[in-house]
GROMACS .gro file of C-alpha atoms in nm:
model
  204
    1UNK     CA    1  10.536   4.376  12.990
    2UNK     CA    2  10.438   4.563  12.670
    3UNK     CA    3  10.578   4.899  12.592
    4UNK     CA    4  10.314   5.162  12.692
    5UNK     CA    5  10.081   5.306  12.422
    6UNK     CA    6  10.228   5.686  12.491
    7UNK     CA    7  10.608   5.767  12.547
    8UNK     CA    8  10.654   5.860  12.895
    9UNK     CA    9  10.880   6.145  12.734
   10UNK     CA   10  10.851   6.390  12.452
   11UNK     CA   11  10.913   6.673  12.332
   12UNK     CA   12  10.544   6.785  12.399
   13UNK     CA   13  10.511   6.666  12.758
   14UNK     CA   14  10.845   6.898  12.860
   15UNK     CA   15  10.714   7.219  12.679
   16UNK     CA   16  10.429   7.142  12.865
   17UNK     CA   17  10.548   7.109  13.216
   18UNK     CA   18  10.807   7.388  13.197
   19UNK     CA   19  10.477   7.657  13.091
   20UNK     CA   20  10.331   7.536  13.402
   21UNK     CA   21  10.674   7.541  13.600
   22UNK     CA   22  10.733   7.926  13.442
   23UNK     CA   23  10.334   8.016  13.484
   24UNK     CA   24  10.366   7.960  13.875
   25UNK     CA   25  10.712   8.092  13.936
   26UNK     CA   26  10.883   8.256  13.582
   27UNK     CA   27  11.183   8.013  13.556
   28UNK     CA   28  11.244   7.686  13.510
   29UNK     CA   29  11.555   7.437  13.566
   30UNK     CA   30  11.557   7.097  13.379
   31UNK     CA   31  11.580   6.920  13.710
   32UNK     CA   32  11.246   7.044  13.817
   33UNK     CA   33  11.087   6.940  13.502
   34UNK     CA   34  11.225   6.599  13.521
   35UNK     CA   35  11.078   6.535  13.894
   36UNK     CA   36  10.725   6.694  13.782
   37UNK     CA   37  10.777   6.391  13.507
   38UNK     CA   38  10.900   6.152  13.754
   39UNK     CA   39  11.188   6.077  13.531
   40UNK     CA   40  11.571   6.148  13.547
   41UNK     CA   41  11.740   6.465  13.445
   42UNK     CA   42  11.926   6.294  13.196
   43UNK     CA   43  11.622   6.154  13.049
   44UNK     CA   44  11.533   6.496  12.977
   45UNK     CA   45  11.839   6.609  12.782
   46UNK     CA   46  11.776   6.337  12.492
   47UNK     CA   47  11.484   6.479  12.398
   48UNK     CA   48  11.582   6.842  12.412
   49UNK     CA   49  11.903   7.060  12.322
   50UNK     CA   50  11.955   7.175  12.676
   51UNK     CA   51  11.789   7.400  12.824
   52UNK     CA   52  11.813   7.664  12.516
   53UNK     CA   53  11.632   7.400  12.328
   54UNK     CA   54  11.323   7.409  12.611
   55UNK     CA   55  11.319   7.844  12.612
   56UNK     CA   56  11.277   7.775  12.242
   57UNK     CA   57  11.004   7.484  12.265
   58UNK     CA   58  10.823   7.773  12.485
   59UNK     CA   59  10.889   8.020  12.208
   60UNK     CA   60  10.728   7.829  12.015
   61UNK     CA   61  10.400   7.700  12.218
   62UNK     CA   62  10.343   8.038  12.309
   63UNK     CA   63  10.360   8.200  11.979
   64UNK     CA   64  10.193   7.977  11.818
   65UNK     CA   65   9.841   8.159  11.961
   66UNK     CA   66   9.922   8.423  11.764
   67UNK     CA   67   9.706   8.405  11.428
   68UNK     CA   68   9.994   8.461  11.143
   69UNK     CA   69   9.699   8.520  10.898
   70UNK     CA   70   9.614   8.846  11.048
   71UNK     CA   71   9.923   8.977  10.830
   72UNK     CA   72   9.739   8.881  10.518
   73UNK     CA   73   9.491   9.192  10.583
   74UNK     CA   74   9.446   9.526  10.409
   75UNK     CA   75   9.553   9.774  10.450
   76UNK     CA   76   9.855   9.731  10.578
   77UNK     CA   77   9.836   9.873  10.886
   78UNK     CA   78   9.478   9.703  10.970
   79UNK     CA   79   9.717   9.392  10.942
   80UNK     CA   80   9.961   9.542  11.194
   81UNK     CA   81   9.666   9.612  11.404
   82UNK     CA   82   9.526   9.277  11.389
   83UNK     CA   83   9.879   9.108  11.446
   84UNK     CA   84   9.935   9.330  11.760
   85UNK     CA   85   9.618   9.237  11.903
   86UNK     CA   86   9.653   8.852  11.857
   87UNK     CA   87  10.075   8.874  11.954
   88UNK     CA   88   9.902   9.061  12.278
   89UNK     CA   89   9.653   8.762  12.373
   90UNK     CA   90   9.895   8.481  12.306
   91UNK     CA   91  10.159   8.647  12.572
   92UNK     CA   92   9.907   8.766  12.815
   93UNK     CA   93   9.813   8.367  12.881
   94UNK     CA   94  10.129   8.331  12.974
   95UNK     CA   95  10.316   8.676  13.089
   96UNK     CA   96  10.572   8.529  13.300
   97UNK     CA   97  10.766   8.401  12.990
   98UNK     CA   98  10.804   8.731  12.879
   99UNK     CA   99  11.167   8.818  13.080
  100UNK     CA  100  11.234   8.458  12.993
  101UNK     CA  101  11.192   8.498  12.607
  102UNK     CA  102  11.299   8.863  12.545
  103UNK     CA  103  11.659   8.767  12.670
  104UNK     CA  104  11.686   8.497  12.470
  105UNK     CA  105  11.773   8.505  12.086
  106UNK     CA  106  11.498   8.374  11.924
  107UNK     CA  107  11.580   8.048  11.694
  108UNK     CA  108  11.246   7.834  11.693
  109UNK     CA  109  11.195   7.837  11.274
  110UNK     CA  110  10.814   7.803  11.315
  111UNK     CA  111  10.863   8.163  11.496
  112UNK     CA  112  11.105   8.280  11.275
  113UNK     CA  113  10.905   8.228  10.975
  114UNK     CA  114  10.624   8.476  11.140
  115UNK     CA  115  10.870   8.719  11.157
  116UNK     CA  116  10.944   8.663  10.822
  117UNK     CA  117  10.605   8.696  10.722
  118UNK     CA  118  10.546   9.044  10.878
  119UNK     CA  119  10.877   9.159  10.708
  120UNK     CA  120  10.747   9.085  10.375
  121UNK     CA  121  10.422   9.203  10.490
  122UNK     CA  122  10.605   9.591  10.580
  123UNK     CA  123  10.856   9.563  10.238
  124UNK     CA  124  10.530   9.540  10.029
  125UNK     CA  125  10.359   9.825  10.198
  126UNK     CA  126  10.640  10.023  10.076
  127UNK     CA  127  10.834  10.056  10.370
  128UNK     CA  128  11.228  10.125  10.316
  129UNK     CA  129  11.401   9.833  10.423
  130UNK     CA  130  11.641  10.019  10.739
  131UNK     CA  131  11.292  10.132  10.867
  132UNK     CA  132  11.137   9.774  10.897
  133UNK     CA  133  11.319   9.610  11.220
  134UNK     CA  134  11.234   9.916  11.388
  135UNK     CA  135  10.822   9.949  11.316
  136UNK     CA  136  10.847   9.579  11.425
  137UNK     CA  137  11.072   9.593  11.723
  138UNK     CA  138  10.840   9.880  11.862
  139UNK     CA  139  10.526   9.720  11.779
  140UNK     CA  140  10.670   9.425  12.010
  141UNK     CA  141  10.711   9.676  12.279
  142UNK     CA  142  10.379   9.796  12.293
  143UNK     CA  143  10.233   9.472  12.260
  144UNK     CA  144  10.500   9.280  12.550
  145UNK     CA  145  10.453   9.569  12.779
  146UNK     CA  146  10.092   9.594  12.743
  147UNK     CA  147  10.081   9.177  12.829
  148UNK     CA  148  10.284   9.273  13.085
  149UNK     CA  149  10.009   9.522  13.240
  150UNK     CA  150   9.698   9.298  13.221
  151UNK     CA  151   9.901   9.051  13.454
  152UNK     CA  152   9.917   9.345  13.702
  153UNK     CA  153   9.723   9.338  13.965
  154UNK     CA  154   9.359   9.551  13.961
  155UNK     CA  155   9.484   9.839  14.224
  156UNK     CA  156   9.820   9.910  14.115
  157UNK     CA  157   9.786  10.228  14.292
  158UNK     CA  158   9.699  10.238  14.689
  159UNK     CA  159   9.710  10.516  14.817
  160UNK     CA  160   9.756  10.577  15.200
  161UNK     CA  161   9.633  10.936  15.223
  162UNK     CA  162   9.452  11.028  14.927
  163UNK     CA  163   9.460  11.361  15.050
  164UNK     CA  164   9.826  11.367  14.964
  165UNK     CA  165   9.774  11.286  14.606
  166UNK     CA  166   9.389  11.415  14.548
  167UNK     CA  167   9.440  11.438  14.147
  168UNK     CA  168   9.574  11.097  14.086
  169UNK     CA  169   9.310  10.934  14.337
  170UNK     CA  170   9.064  11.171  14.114
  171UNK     CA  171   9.185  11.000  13.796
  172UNK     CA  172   9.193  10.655  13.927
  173UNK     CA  173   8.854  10.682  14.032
  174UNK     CA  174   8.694  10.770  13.702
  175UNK     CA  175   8.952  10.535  13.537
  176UNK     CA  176   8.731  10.237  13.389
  177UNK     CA  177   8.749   9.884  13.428
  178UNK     CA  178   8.905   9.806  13.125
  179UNK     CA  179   9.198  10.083  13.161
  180UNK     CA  180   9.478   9.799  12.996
  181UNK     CA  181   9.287   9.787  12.714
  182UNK     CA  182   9.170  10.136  12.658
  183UNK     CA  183   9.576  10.210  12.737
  184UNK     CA  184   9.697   9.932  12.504
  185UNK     CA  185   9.459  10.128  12.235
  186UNK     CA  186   9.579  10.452  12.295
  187UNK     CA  187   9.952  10.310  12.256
  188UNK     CA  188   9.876  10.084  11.949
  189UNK     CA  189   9.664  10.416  11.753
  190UNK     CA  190   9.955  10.639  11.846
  191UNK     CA  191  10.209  10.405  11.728
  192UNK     CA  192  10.009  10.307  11.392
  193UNK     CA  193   9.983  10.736  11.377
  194UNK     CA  194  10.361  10.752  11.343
  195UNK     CA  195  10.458  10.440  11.113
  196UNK     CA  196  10.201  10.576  10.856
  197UNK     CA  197  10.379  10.928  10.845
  198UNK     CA  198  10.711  10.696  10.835
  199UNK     CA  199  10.580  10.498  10.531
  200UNK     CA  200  10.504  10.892  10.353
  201UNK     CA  201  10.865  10.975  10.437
  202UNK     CA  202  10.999  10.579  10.238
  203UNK     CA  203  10.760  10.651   9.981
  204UNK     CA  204  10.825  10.996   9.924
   0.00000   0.00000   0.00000
């Protein structure tokens, strides 16, 4: 028999089937992508440095939906903006990796070299260079948590006896459909508010 056209393994095929494994149930075990494959356990390890090496192949497919370029905007902080919004997208198609990847260092170079990017992109707005882990590092919380949110379900909030709590069911009633994104706003403008007055403080 000739050898078939396609490996019945790669690298591609397991980043593949362990997003679907972590988009139904938010983990994954190497064993369960190698019977999704039809294929050994073992067969899986040669084409992967354990199971580290598969949290950073998902790094990596997830992140890659996030459009680097935005960083190349001006100002500044319509760069951050743009970044945020595009980070935000990229893990909301997939917001059960988030646990997964947050408590994991991040290694994949293709990701590393975005965060590289965005360093550069803060050192030549001026920003002192203790201050620029921490505008990033929050930026990533607004954005993760806000992912987090949009995979929430519509009524976060029931309410039993509405009589009990008559000014939240007020506000939940007028609140529109798009409240994660008007929220998301709200956090990203107040956020951008406070770096700017931190870049007047580096530059004064």
């Amino acid at each position: 028999m000739g050898r078939p056209r396609r490996p019945l393994l790669d690298r591609e095929r397991i980043t593949t089937t362990a997003l679907e494994i972590v988009d139904e149930q938010g983990e994954f075990s190497v064993p369960q992508i190698a019977r999704r494959l039809g294929v050994q356990t073992a067969s899986v390890y040669h084409h992967v440095d354990g199971r580290d090496g598969i949290v950073e192949l998902l790094r990596e497919r997830v992140a890659s939906a996030i459009d680097g370029a935005t960083l190349d905007r001006e100002p500044w902080d319509a760069a951050m903006a743009a970044w945020a919004r595009s980070y935000r997208a990229a893990f909301a198609a997939h917001p059960r990796t988030i646990p997964l990847l947050t408590t994991s260092p991040v290694r994949a170079p293709e990701v590393l070299a975005q965060y590289e990017r965005a360093v550069v992109r803060l050192l030549d707005a001026g920003f002192a260079l203790p201050d620029v882990m921490p505008v990033i590092i929050a930026l990533e919380n607004v954005v993760l948590g806000s992912a987090l949110d949009m995979a929430a379900p519509d009524a976060m909030w029931e309410l039993a006896d509405e009589a009990a709590t008559p000014q939240l069911a007020r506000a939940l009633g007028a609140a529109r459909e798009s409240r994660s994104d008007q929220a998301f706003e709200l956090a990203l403008s107040g956020y951008l508010e406070h770096v700017r007055t931190l870049l007047d403080q580096d530059r004064a």
